[in-house]
Short mmCIF file of C-alpha atoms in Angstrom, two decimals:
data_model
loop_
_atom_site.label_atom_id
_atom_site.label_comp_id
_atom_site.label_asym_id
_atom_site.label_seq_id
_atom_site.Cartn_x
_atom_site.Cartn_y
_atom_site.Cartn_z
CA UNK A 34 258.50 149.97 140.25
CA UNK A 35 256.52 148.47 143.12
CA UNK A 36 257.81 145.47 145.05
CA UNK A 37 255.85 142.22 145.08
CA UNK A 38 254.96 142.66 148.76
CA UNK A 39 253.66 146.16 147.99
CA UNK A 40 251.48 144.76 145.22
CA UNK A 41 250.17 142.10 147.60
CA UNK A 42 249.34 144.76 150.17
CA UNK A 43 247.51 146.91 147.61
CA UNK A 44 245.53 143.88 146.43
CA UNK A 45 244.55 143.06 150.01
CA UNK A 46 243.52 146.65 150.74
CA UNK A 47 241.56 146.80 147.49
CA UNK A 48 239.49 143.81 148.57
CA UNK A 49 239.17 145.03 152.15
CA UNK A 50 237.69 148.42 151.30
CA UNK A 51 235.64 147.18 148.33
CA UNK A 52 233.80 144.08 149.56
CA UNK A 53 231.20 144.52 146.82
CA UNK A 54 233.78 143.54 144.21
CA UNK A 55 233.88 139.98 142.92
CA UNK A 56 236.83 138.81 144.98
CA UNK A 57 239.04 136.14 143.56
CA UNK A 58 241.58 134.19 145.55
CA UNK A 59 243.86 136.48 147.50
CA UNK A 60 247.56 135.90 147.01
CA UNK A 61 249.51 135.27 150.18
CA UNK A 62 253.14 135.99 150.98
CA UNK A 63 255.05 132.82 150.08
CA UNK A 64 258.01 133.11 152.46
CA UNK A 65 258.88 134.46 155.88
CA UNK A 66 260.67 137.52 154.54
CA UNK A 67 257.65 138.50 152.42
CA UNK A 68 255.31 138.05 155.39
CA UNK A 69 257.46 140.29 157.58
CA UNK A 70 257.79 142.90 154.85
CA UNK A 71 254.05 143.03 154.21
CA UNK A 72 253.27 143.39 157.91
CA UNK A 73 255.95 146.04 158.38
CA UNK A 74 254.75 148.07 155.40
CA UNK A 75 251.11 147.84 156.49
CA UNK A 76 252.06 148.96 159.98
CA UNK A 77 254.15 151.88 158.66
CA UNK A 78 251.13 153.04 156.68
CA UNK A 79 248.62 152.54 159.54
CA UNK A 80 246.54 150.06 157.51
CA UNK A 81 247.35 146.82 159.33
CA UNK A 82 243.85 146.57 160.91
CA UNK A 83 242.28 146.81 157.43
CA UNK A 84 243.83 143.43 156.60
CA UNK A 85 241.77 141.71 159.28
CA UNK A 86 238.81 140.69 157.13
CA UNK A 87 240.77 139.63 154.05
CA UNK A 88 243.51 137.73 155.87
CA UNK A 89 242.76 136.99 159.52
CA UNK A 90 239.12 135.99 159.08
CA UNK A 91 239.93 133.70 156.18
CA UNK A 92 242.72 131.75 157.87
CA UNK A 93 242.34 129.01 160.39
CA UNK A 94 243.90 129.67 163.76
CA UNK A 95 245.29 126.16 163.58
CA UNK A 96 247.16 126.88 160.34
CA UNK A 97 250.65 127.13 161.83
CA UNK A 98 252.13 128.24 158.50
CA UNK A 99 250.54 131.66 158.94
CA UNK A 100 250.18 131.96 162.71
CA UNK A 101 252.96 134.56 162.99
CA UNK A 102 251.43 136.45 160.08
CA UNK A 103 247.82 136.49 161.30
CA UNK A 104 248.36 137.21 164.98
CA UNK A 105 249.74 140.77 164.52
CA UNK A 106 246.79 141.57 162.26
CA UNK A 107 244.32 140.29 164.85
CA UNK A 108 246.00 142.27 167.63
CA UNK A 109 246.00 145.44 165.55
CA UNK A 110 242.33 144.98 164.69
CA UNK A 111 241.25 144.50 168.31
CA UNK A 112 243.38 147.40 169.57
CA UNK A 113 242.13 149.72 166.83
CA UNK A 114 238.47 148.86 167.38
CA UNK A 115 238.72 149.54 171.10
CA UNK A 116 240.58 152.81 170.55
CA UNK A 117 238.11 153.98 167.91
CA UNK A 118 235.11 153.53 170.19
CA UNK A 119 236.89 155.44 172.94
CA UNK A 120 237.65 158.26 170.51
CA UNK A 121 234.12 158.19 169.14
CA UNK A 122 232.47 158.74 172.50
CA UNK A 123 235.07 161.32 173.45
CA UNK A 124 234.26 163.21 170.23
CA UNK A 125 230.56 162.98 171.05
CA UNK A 126 231.14 164.32 174.56
CA UNK A 127 233.24 167.27 173.39
CA UNK A 128 231.02 168.30 170.48
CA UNK A 129 227.89 168.16 172.65
CA UNK A 130 229.63 170.13 175.40
CA UNK A 131 230.54 172.87 172.94
CA UNK A 132 227.20 172.85 171.11
CA UNK A 133 225.36 173.38 174.41
CA UNK A 134 227.34 176.62 174.77
CA UNK A 135 226.37 177.70 171.26
CA UNK A 136 229.77 176.86 169.75
CA UNK A 137 229.77 175.12 166.39
CA UNK A 138 232.04 172.05 166.60
CA UNK A 139 232.75 170.17 163.36
CA UNK A 140 234.39 166.75 163.54
CA UNK A 141 237.23 166.33 161.04
CA UNK A 142 238.44 162.95 159.75
CA UNK A 143 238.33 160.26 162.44
CA UNK A 144 234.90 158.73 162.95
CA UNK A 145 233.45 160.91 160.18
CA UNK A 146 235.71 159.42 157.51
CA UNK A 147 235.74 155.94 159.07
CA UNK A 148 231.97 155.72 158.72
CA UNK A 149 232.41 155.17 154.97
CA UNK A 150 234.48 152.02 155.45
CA UNK A 151 232.85 148.56 155.24
CA UNK A 152 234.03 147.96 158.83
CA UNK A 153 234.43 151.47 160.31
CA UNK A 154 236.19 150.18 163.42
CA UNK A 155 239.18 149.07 161.33
CA UNK A 156 240.14 152.56 160.16
CA UNK A 157 242.90 153.61 162.57
CA UNK A 158 242.69 156.98 164.32
CA UNK A 159 244.99 158.44 166.91
CA UNK A 160 243.22 161.52 168.23
CA UNK A 161 240.11 163.70 167.91
CA UNK A 162 240.19 166.64 165.47
CA UNK A 163 237.52 169.32 165.85
CA UNK A 164 237.19 172.51 163.84
CA UNK A 165 235.89 175.65 165.54
CA UNK A 166 235.04 177.75 162.45
CA UNK A 167 234.13 180.96 164.28
CA UNK A 168 237.23 182.80 165.52
CA UNK A 169 235.25 184.44 168.31
CA UNK A 170 234.43 181.01 169.76
CA UNK A 171 237.89 179.49 169.77
CA UNK A 172 239.31 180.69 173.09
CA UNK A 173 236.01 179.96 174.82
CA UNK A 174 236.09 176.41 173.43
CA UNK A 175 239.57 175.91 174.88
CA UNK A 176 238.39 177.27 178.25
CA UNK A 177 235.40 174.93 178.31
CA UNK A 178 237.62 171.89 177.80
CA UNK A 179 240.01 173.09 180.50
CA UNK A 180 237.03 173.41 182.86
CA UNK A 181 236.32 169.69 182.43
CA UNK A 182 239.92 168.66 183.20
CA UNK A 183 241.51 168.79 179.75
CA UNK A 184 245.05 170.16 179.91
CA UNK A 185 246.91 172.07 177.22
CA UNK A 186 250.01 170.24 176.06
CA UNK A 187 253.16 172.04 177.17
CA UNK A 188 254.65 171.73 173.71
CA UNK A 189 252.32 172.70 170.87
CA UNK A 190 253.40 171.08 167.60
CA UNK A 191 251.37 173.24 165.21
CA UNK A 192 250.05 176.74 164.63
CA UNK A 193 246.63 175.82 163.26
CA UNK A 194 245.32 174.00 166.32
CA UNK A 195 245.65 173.70 170.08
CA UNK A 196 246.44 170.26 171.51
CA UNK A 197 244.83 169.25 174.78
CA UNK A 198 244.82 165.94 176.63
CA UNK A 199 242.24 164.41 178.91
CA UNK A 200 243.06 162.51 182.08
CA UNK A 201 243.61 159.32 180.08
CA UNK A 202 246.22 161.05 177.92
CA UNK A 203 244.07 161.08 174.77
CA UNK A 204 244.87 164.02 172.52
CA UNK A 205 242.22 166.41 171.23
CA UNK A 206 243.12 168.97 168.58
CA UNK A 207 240.93 172.07 168.41
CA UNK A 208 241.47 173.60 164.97
CA UNK A 209 241.27 177.35 164.48
CA UNK A 210 242.02 177.03 160.75
CA UNK A 211 242.00 174.10 158.35
CA UNK A 212 245.72 173.47 158.11
CA UNK A 213 249.19 174.55 159.12
CA UNK A 214 250.26 177.53 156.97
CA UNK A 215 251.59 176.53 153.56
CA UNK A 216 254.56 178.18 151.92
CA UNK A 217 252.03 179.79 149.54
CA UNK A 218 250.45 182.93 151.01
CA UNK A 219 247.72 182.71 148.38
CA UNK A 220 246.74 179.23 149.58
CA UNK A 221 246.74 180.35 153.22
CA UNK A 222 244.45 183.29 152.50
CA UNK A 223 242.12 181.04 150.55
CA UNK A 224 241.86 178.53 153.40
CA UNK A 225 241.07 181.31 155.86
CA UNK A 226 238.32 182.57 153.58
CA UNK A 227 236.70 179.11 153.56
CA UNK A 228 235.99 178.95 157.28
CA UNK A 229 232.62 180.64 156.91
CA UNK A 230 231.66 178.16 154.19
CA UNK A 231 232.60 175.23 156.41
CA UNK A 232 230.40 176.74 159.12
CA UNK A 233 227.47 176.95 156.72
CA UNK A 234 227.84 173.51 155.11
CA UNK A 235 227.64 170.81 157.74
CA UNK A 236 225.66 167.61 158.00
CA UNK A 237 224.76 165.22 160.77
CA UNK A 238 226.34 161.80 160.96
CA UNK A 239 224.63 159.20 163.10
CA UNK A 240 225.96 156.05 161.45
CA UNK A 241 227.82 155.00 164.61
CA UNK A 242 224.72 155.28 166.76
CA UNK A 243 225.77 158.68 168.08
CA UNK A 244 225.25 162.04 166.41
CA UNK A 245 227.89 164.59 165.51
CA UNK A 246 228.38 167.30 162.88
CA UNK A 247 230.83 166.88 160.05
CA UNK A 248 231.53 168.87 156.87
CA UNK A 249 229.13 168.37 153.96
CA UNK A 250 230.53 166.07 151.27
CA UNK A 251 232.24 168.73 149.12
CA UNK A 252 233.94 170.29 152.14
CA UNK A 253 234.74 166.93 153.71
CA UNK A 254 236.53 165.92 150.51
CA UNK A 255 238.35 169.23 150.33
CA UNK A 256 239.54 168.94 153.91
CA UNK A 257 240.89 165.47 153.13
CA UNK A 258 242.81 167.01 150.22
CA UNK A 259 244.25 169.82 152.34
CA UNK A 260 245.26 167.38 155.08
CA UNK A 261 246.84 164.96 152.61
CA UNK A 262 248.64 167.72 150.76
CA UNK A 263 250.08 169.14 153.94
CA UNK A 264 251.57 165.78 154.92
CA UNK A 265 252.71 165.09 151.37
CA UNK A 266 254.63 168.37 151.15
CA UNK A 267 256.26 167.77 154.51
CA UNK A 268 257.39 164.23 155.21
CA UNK A 269 254.71 161.60 155.05
CA UNK A 270 251.75 160.48 153.01
CA UNK A 271 250.56 156.99 153.80
CA UNK A 272 248.25 154.44 152.21
CA UNK A 273 245.59 155.15 154.81
CA UNK A 274 244.96 158.50 153.15
CA UNK A 275 244.43 156.81 149.79
CA UNK A 276 242.06 154.30 151.38
CA UNK A 277 240.10 157.24 152.82
CA UNK A 278 239.89 158.82 149.39
CA UNK A 279 238.72 155.58 147.77
CA UNK A 280 235.92 154.79 150.23
CA UNK A 281 234.80 158.42 150.22
CA UNK A 282 234.14 158.49 146.46
CA UNK A 283 232.92 154.89 146.13
CA UNK A 284 229.48 156.00 147.32
CA UNK A 285 226.59 158.05 146.03
CA UNK A 286 227.40 161.76 146.17
CA UNK A 287 225.05 164.47 144.94
CA UNK A 288 225.94 166.27 141.71
CA UNK A 289 225.90 169.68 143.41
CA UNK A 290 228.45 168.44 145.97
CA UNK A 291 230.74 167.30 143.15
CA UNK A 292 230.40 170.68 141.46
CA UNK A 293 231.23 172.50 144.69
CA UNK A 294 234.24 170.30 145.32
CA UNK A 295 235.55 170.90 141.81
CA UNK A 296 235.22 174.65 142.39
CA UNK A 297 237.18 174.42 145.64
CA UNK A 298 239.93 172.42 143.94
CA UNK A 299 240.25 174.86 141.06
CA UNK A 300 240.19 177.94 143.27
CA UNK A 301 242.83 176.50 145.60
CA UNK A 302 245.20 175.41 142.84
CA UNK A 303 245.26 171.78 143.99
CA UNK A 304 243.85 170.20 140.83
CA UNK A 305 247.09 168.47 139.79
CA UNK A 306 247.47 166.88 143.22
CA UNK A 307 243.85 165.71 143.17
CA UNK A 308 244.27 164.19 139.72
CA UNK A 309 247.42 162.27 140.69
CA UNK A 310 246.08 160.73 143.88
CA UNK A 311 242.66 160.01 142.35
CA UNK A 312 244.20 158.18 139.39
CA UNK A 313 246.41 156.23 141.83
CA UNK A 314 243.31 155.13 143.75
CA UNK A 315 241.63 154.06 140.51
CA UNK A 316 244.67 152.05 139.40
CA UNK A 317 245.54 150.39 142.69
CA UNK A 318 242.70 150.53 145.24
CA UNK A 319 239.48 149.98 143.33
CA UNK A 320 238.14 153.51 143.16
CA UNK A 321 235.40 153.41 140.50
CA UNK A 322 236.58 155.55 137.58
CA UNK A 323 233.02 156.52 136.67
CA UNK A 324 232.56 158.07 140.12
CA UNK A 325 235.50 160.43 139.68
CA UNK A 326 235.63 160.99 135.93
CA UNK A 327 234.80 164.67 136.53
CA UNK A 328 238.12 164.99 138.39
CA UNK A 329 240.34 163.25 135.86
CA UNK A 330 239.37 164.90 132.59
CA UNK A 331 241.07 163.72 129.42
CA UNK A 332 244.65 163.77 130.68
CA UNK A 333 246.88 160.69 130.56
CA UNK A 334 247.74 160.40 134.23
CA UNK A 335 248.97 156.82 134.50
CA UNK A 336 252.70 157.54 134.70
CA UNK A 337 252.18 160.37 137.20
CA UNK A 338 249.96 158.09 139.30
CA UNK A 339 252.54 155.29 139.22
CA UNK A 340 255.32 157.66 140.31
CA UNK A 341 253.02 159.07 142.96
CA UNK A 342 252.34 155.60 144.39
CA UNK A 343 256.05 154.80 144.51
CA UNK A 344 256.56 158.00 146.50
CA UNK A 345 253.77 156.99 148.89
CA UNK A 346 255.48 153.67 149.60
CA UNK A 347 258.84 155.35 150.19
CA UNK A 348 257.20 157.62 152.74
CA UNK A 349 254.99 155.58 155.02
CA UNK A 350 252.54 157.39 157.27
CA UNK A 351 253.94 160.77 158.38
CA UNK A 352 257.35 160.04 156.86
CA UNK A 353 258.10 156.99 159.01
CA UNK A 354 259.35 155.04 156.01
CA UNK A 355 262.66 156.87 155.76
CA UNK A 356 264.64 159.38 157.80
CA UNK A 357 265.86 161.36 154.81
CA UNK A 358 262.70 163.44 154.49
CA UNK A 359 261.89 167.02 155.37
CA UNK A 360 259.76 168.84 152.81
CA UNK A 361 258.95 168.88 149.13
CA UNK A 362 259.29 172.31 147.57
CA UNK A 363 257.62 174.15 144.73
CA UNK A 364 260.59 174.32 142.37
CA UNK A 365 264.06 172.78 142.43
CA UNK A 366 266.41 175.75 142.14
CA UNK A 367 268.17 177.81 144.80
CA UNK A 368 265.19 180.16 145.08
CA UNK A 369 262.97 177.21 146.07
CA UNK A 370 265.34 176.23 148.91
CA UNK A 371 265.52 179.83 150.14
CA UNK A 372 261.75 180.24 149.97
CA UNK A 373 261.14 177.02 151.90
CA UNK A 374 263.82 177.83 154.48
CA UNK A 375 262.19 181.22 155.07
CA UNK A 376 258.83 179.47 155.44
CA UNK A 377 260.27 177.07 158.03
CA UNK A 378 261.62 180.08 159.94
CA UNK A 379 258.09 181.50 160.16
CA UNK A 380 256.69 178.14 161.33
CA UNK A 381 259.36 177.82 164.02
CA UNK A 382 259.11 181.43 165.23
CA UNK A 383 255.60 182.65 164.32
CA UNK A 384 255.57 185.71 166.59
CA UNK A 385 259.16 186.86 166.18
CA UNK A 386 258.96 186.16 162.44
CA UNK A 387 256.57 189.09 162.05
CA UNK A 388 259.44 191.49 162.85
CA UNK A 389 261.52 192.07 159.74
CA UNK A 390 264.62 193.20 161.62
CA UNK A 391 264.85 189.86 163.43
CA UNK A 392 264.92 187.77 160.27
CA UNK A 393 268.73 187.38 159.99
CA UNK A 394 268.93 186.16 163.59
CA UNK A 395 265.95 183.81 163.10
CA UNK A 396 267.47 182.38 159.92
CA UNK A 397 270.58 181.45 161.89
CA UNK A 398 268.44 179.90 164.66
CA UNK A 399 266.43 177.92 162.12
CA UNK A 400 269.58 176.62 160.46
CA UNK A 401 271.07 175.64 163.83
CA UNK A 402 267.89 173.76 164.75
CA UNK A 403 267.88 172.00 161.38
CA UNK A 404 271.49 170.85 161.76
CA UNK A 405 271.07 169.78 165.39
CA UNK A 406 267.88 167.78 164.76
CA UNK A 407 269.40 165.94 161.84
CA UNK A 408 272.70 165.11 163.54
CA UNK A 409 271.53 164.27 167.06
CA UNK A 410 267.94 163.13 166.63
CA UNK A 411 267.56 161.69 163.14
CA UNK A 412 271.21 160.73 162.55
CA UNK A 413 270.96 161.91 158.94
CA UNK A 414 273.17 164.28 156.96
CA UNK A 415 271.51 167.57 156.08
CA UNK A 416 272.78 167.24 152.51
CA UNK A 417 270.95 163.92 152.11
CA UNK A 418 267.71 165.56 153.24
CA UNK A 419 268.15 168.43 150.79
CA UNK A 420 268.77 165.95 147.97
CA UNK A 421 265.63 164.02 148.92
CA UNK A 422 263.64 167.26 149.02
CA UNK A 423 264.84 168.09 145.51
CA UNK A 424 263.84 164.66 144.22
CA UNK A 425 260.35 164.96 145.67
CA UNK A 426 260.02 168.52 144.41
CA UNK A 427 260.34 167.30 140.83
CA UNK A 428 257.16 165.28 141.39
CA UNK A 429 255.46 168.34 142.87
CA UNK A 430 256.39 170.38 139.81
CA UNK A 431 254.49 167.95 137.59
CA UNK A 432 251.35 168.60 139.65
CA UNK A 433 251.51 172.40 139.10
CA UNK A 434 250.41 173.25 142.64
CA UNK A 435 248.96 176.64 143.63
#
């Protein structure tokens, strides 16, 4: 069951991202503890700037009762707006640089998704994500950025993209594929097969006053799903993702784009996940049910959506809400743990993992890393993490993924 402060936050976000709704009076936290909790939760989920219009703009600066509540929201809003414009023009610079060399550069998330918000500047972004759909162009794209003083990060945190930083320390992720490999080989092969479709289905976005390419609506929505699912299966899935999903579908979208998206969902085996998060957005964030009825069907999804939202609040963005999180598995038995452990071995040692004879040694190395990270970095017992993974996996089972 959701806490009162969580309900207040959802109500505020609902009004923030749906200004067309007939807004009644917005409930305010009635004590200092509730104020701190609401601000902390909003910050953990990277949605604090979205509270600016519904709280900070409505309250008098002279109202000392809420000064400590409003000021962090104002600061977050100003900081986010400045950062977003810096990221926007950096994205423009990079995409134009690559396009001049004949390299297709597709902007993922970031300014593309933010453009659907009532106040785009308030949607927090931390880096620039660009998909290079043609494998033959990827290394050249990296070289071009290095030629203009971008530097590869010494430690690369993922297999599906290369991280580079400019002289200001801003991170740019060049994606070679849509997502980090999933535990499901079938899903990974499907995502690889989609790259050519992403290359063929792009559209221009000039809503910010600059022009860049982004995925067409069906593919934009599907990328959001893949990105959300990846974080959900690992450690974190924040409210910002649900806000993205709500503003995306609370707009006019062509029937053929909806049909294409539904095909992608069915082919990828992500329909249960889509249904759960969509119903949660309808229940809590003002997503118009008539806009997404084609995704929900006739199923009674309310209990699943409620459980899903509770899990979102436990998590916080990228798992920052609790330390006792690692992954959610497909299944809850011993085989599921073994399968996921083997998958983590491949993620940690992608090259060596291709050699069958090295697997026993790599399993030991993976286990040692797991134990060390939990004891020395996260200060959490490995058994607690495994129990949490099992609990979350029960929710995954109800979604019938892949």
